[in-house]
Amino acid sequence: MPIPTATGGATQSGYLTLNLPEMWEVSGYNRVDPQWAIHYSLAYTSWSQFQQLKATSTSGDTLFQKHEGFKDAYRIALGTTYYYDDNWTFRTGIAFDDSPVPAQNRSISIPDQDRFWLSAGTTYAFNKDASVDVGVSYMHGQSVKINEGPYQFESEGKAWLFGTNFNYAF
């Protein structure tokens, strides 16, 4: 399958307008006990406005056009916080990300899939002004099949994310 090039490989001035979607989120935190809290979130992203990628030359010719056909997507999350003592706080969470890419529109350039997240972290407070946070998340994306032209691919996203942060209030 040859790769289409609108310019024959020549460099040409142009532009690509990309309007990114707005995101709405409703979230909450409730201290249900002196040592326990729950937090929750529901997010909506209006990805359906992302229907195509189109590059246009300064003279108005179409250099590149690719149908994307995204759909609106949601994310739901639930977590807990445990306040062990004045120094230590522990957190855990779980989340589900709905992919904005419909199965029929998946491509090797955007092989997106639904994702499931597990997270844990801790805070150690040295005093009322200084603390350090450490966290880890595991993201597991579902296995998806992609058909692009005569080619077939399979994609599965997995990732470990680690973070640390020093906080100082003044």
Short mmCIF file of C-alpha atoms in Angstrom, two decimals:
data_model
loop_
_atom_site.label_atom_id
_atom_site.label_comp_id
_atom_site.label_asym_id
_atom_site.label_seq_id
_atom_site.Cartn_x
_atom_site.Cartn_y
_atom_site.Cartn_z
CA MET A 1 0.00 0.00 0.00
CA PRO A 2 1.77 3.21 -1.11
CA ILE A 3 1.82 6.17 1.24
CA PRO A 4 -0.05 9.11 -0.32
CA THR A 5 1.85 12.39 -0.43
CA ALA A 6 -0.03 15.46 -1.60
CA THR A 7 3.15 17.42 -2.26
CA GLY A 8 5.21 14.72 -3.95
CA GLY A 9 7.60 14.89 -0.99
CA ALA A 10 8.29 18.63 -1.39
CA THR A 11 8.15 20.97 1.61
CA GLN A 12 5.19 23.33 1.43
CA SER A 13 3.87 25.96 3.83
CA GLY A 14 0.50 25.22 5.34
CA TYR A 15 -1.58 24.94 8.47
CA LEU A 16 -3.63 22.45 10.43
CA THR A 17 -6.37 23.67 12.75
CA LEU A 18 -7.03 21.38 15.69
CA ASN A 19 -9.88 22.24 18.03
CA LEU A 20 -9.49 20.24 21.21
CA PRO A 21 -12.64 19.29 23.13
CA GLU A 22 -13.92 20.70 26.37
CA MET A 23 -14.06 18.49 29.40
CA TRP A 24 -16.68 18.61 32.16
CA GLU A 25 -16.11 16.96 35.49
CA VAL A 26 -18.15 16.46 38.64
CA SER A 27 -16.14 15.28 41.60
CA GLY A 28 -16.44 15.05 45.33
CA TYR A 29 -14.62 14.31 48.56
CA ASN A 30 -16.33 13.22 51.74
CA ARG A 31 -14.69 12.64 55.11
CA VAL A 32 -16.89 9.75 56.26
CA ASP A 33 -14.94 9.06 59.46
CA PRO A 34 -12.08 10.81 61.30
CA GLN A 35 -9.65 8.41 59.59
CA TRP A 36 -11.43 7.70 56.28
CA ALA A 37 -12.50 9.68 53.23
CA ILE A 38 -13.90 8.75 49.84
CA HIS A 39 -13.45 10.67 46.61
CA TYR A 40 -15.20 10.19 43.31
CA SER A 41 -15.29 11.68 39.88
CA LEU A 42 -17.27 11.52 36.64
CA ALA A 43 -15.74 13.29 33.64
CA TYR A 44 -17.20 13.87 30.17
CA THR A 45 -15.12 14.92 27.17
CA SER A 46 -16.82 16.07 23.95
CA TRP A 47 -14.46 14.31 21.56
CA SER A 48 -17.22 14.07 18.91
CA GLN A 49 -16.10 17.44 17.55
CA PHE A 50 -12.83 15.78 16.44
CA GLN A 51 -13.97 14.28 13.15
CA GLN A 52 -10.94 14.81 10.92
CA LEU A 53 -7.36 15.92 10.59
CA LYS A 54 -6.93 18.24 7.62
CA ALA A 55 -3.79 20.08 6.59
CA THR A 56 -4.21 22.93 4.10
CA SER A 57 -1.53 24.76 2.12
CA THR A 58 -1.31 28.53 2.30
CA SER A 59 -2.74 28.57 -1.26
CA GLY A 60 -5.82 26.63 -0.06
CA ASP A 61 -5.02 23.14 -1.40
CA THR A 62 -5.68 20.13 0.82
CA LEU A 63 -2.33 18.56 1.72
CA PHE A 64 -3.60 15.86 4.04
CA GLN A 65 -7.02 14.74 5.18
CA LYS A 66 -7.79 11.84 7.49
CA HIS A 67 -11.18 10.86 8.94
CA GLU A 68 -11.04 10.31 12.72
CA GLY A 69 -14.72 10.13 13.75
CA PHE A 70 -14.22 10.32 17.51
CA LYS A 71 -17.17 9.95 19.91
CA ASP A 72 -17.80 11.60 23.25
CA ALA A 73 -16.18 9.72 26.14
CA TYR A 74 -16.51 9.33 29.90
CA ARG A 75 -14.17 8.61 32.80
CA ILE A 76 -15.36 7.33 36.16
CA ALA A 77 -13.15 7.09 39.25
CA LEU A 78 -13.50 6.10 42.89
CA GLY A 79 -10.90 6.38 45.63
CA THR A 80 -10.29 6.21 49.36
CA THR A 81 -8.00 8.03 51.75
CA TYR A 82 -6.90 6.65 55.10
CA TYR A 83 -5.47 9.12 57.64
CA TYR A 84 -3.26 6.83 59.72
CA ASP A 85 -1.85 9.50 62.03
CA ASP A 86 -0.59 13.11 61.90
CA ASN A 87 2.31 12.06 59.66
CA TRP A 88 1.03 9.30 57.38
CA THR A 89 -1.82 9.32 54.86
CA PHE A 90 -2.54 6.48 52.40
CA ARG A 91 -4.65 6.61 49.21
CA THR A 92 -5.99 4.09 46.70
CA GLY A 93 -8.14 4.48 43.63
CA ILE A 94 -9.68 2.77 40.66
CA ALA A 95 -10.83 4.33 37.37
CA PHE A 96 -12.24 3.44 33.97
CA ASP A 97 -11.54 5.51 30.83
CA ASP A 98 -13.88 5.07 27.88
CA SER A 99 -12.00 5.42 24.58
CA PRO A 100 -13.25 8.18 22.25
CA VAL A 101 -12.17 6.14 19.20
CA PRO A 102 -14.92 3.85 17.86
CA ALA A 103 -13.66 0.37 16.93
CA GLN A 104 -14.27 0.94 13.22
CA ASN A 105 -12.14 4.14 13.29
CA ARG A 106 -9.10 2.79 15.12
CA SER A 107 -5.90 3.23 13.17
CA ILE A 108 -2.27 2.38 13.70
CA SER A 109 -1.63 6.11 14.26
CA ILE A 110 -4.26 6.27 17.06
CA PRO A 111 -4.73 2.70 18.40
CA ASP A 112 -6.77 3.87 21.37
CA GLN A 113 -8.68 1.52 23.67
CA ASP A 114 -10.70 1.56 26.89
CA ARG A 115 -8.44 1.75 29.95
CA PHE A 116 -8.66 0.48 33.51
CA TRP A 117 -6.53 2.20 36.19
CA LEU A 118 -5.37 1.13 39.67
CA SER A 119 -3.53 3.67 41.82
CA ALA A 120 -1.98 3.88 45.29
CA GLY A 121 0.01 6.48 47.12
CA THR A 122 1.10 7.88 50.44
CA THR A 123 1.90 11.23 52.02
CA TYR A 124 4.39 11.71 54.80
CA ALA A 125 4.06 15.04 56.64
CA PHE A 126 7.30 16.18 58.28
CA ASN A 127 5.44 19.01 60.02
CA LYS A 128 2.41 21.24 59.30
CA ASP A 129 4.22 22.96 56.40
CA ALA A 130 6.31 20.25 54.68
CA SER A 131 5.33 16.88 53.26
CA VAL A 132 6.27 14.44 50.52
CA ASP A 133 3.93 12.42 48.28
CA VAL A 134 4.78 9.15 46.53
CA GLY A 135 2.40 7.41 44.16
CA VAL A 136 2.10 4.65 41.59
CA SER A 137 -0.55 3.88 38.97
CA TYR A 138 -1.01 0.94 36.66
CA MET A 139 -2.96 1.46 33.44
CA HIS A 140 -4.26 -1.54 31.52
CA GLY A 141 -5.78 -0.97 28.09
CA GLN A 142 -7.96 -3.60 26.49
CA SER A 143 -6.55 -5.59 23.59
CA VAL A 144 -7.90 -4.23 20.28
CA LYS A 145 -7.65 -5.29 16.66
CA ILE A 146 -6.96 -2.73 13.95
CA ASN A 147 -7.61 -3.20 10.23
CA GLU A 148 -5.96 -0.57 8.07
CA GLY A 149 -5.97 -1.28 4.35
CA PRO A 150 -4.69 -4.81 3.77
CA TYR A 151 -2.89 -4.81 7.13
CA GLN A 152 -4.10 -6.14 10.47
CA PHE A 153 -2.63 -5.14 13.82
CA GLU A 154 -3.29 -5.87 17.47
CA SER A 155 -2.63 -3.28 20.15
CA GLU A 156 -2.70 -3.45 23.93
CA GLY A 157 -1.66 -0.53 26.10
CA LYS A 158 -0.10 -1.09 29.50
CA ALA A 159 1.83 1.41 31.58
CA TRP A 160 3.25 1.97 35.05
CA LEU A 161 3.38 5.60 36.20
CA PHE A 162 5.40 6.70 39.21
CA GLY A 163 5.41 10.08 40.88
CA THR A 164 6.88 11.92 43.81
CA ASN A 165 6.29 15.42 45.03
CA PHE A 166 7.62 17.67 47.78
CA ASN A 167 5.09 20.13 49.25
CA TYR A 168 5.84 23.21 51.27
CA ALA A 169 3.17 25.64 52.49
CA PHE A 170 4.08 29.21 53.43
#
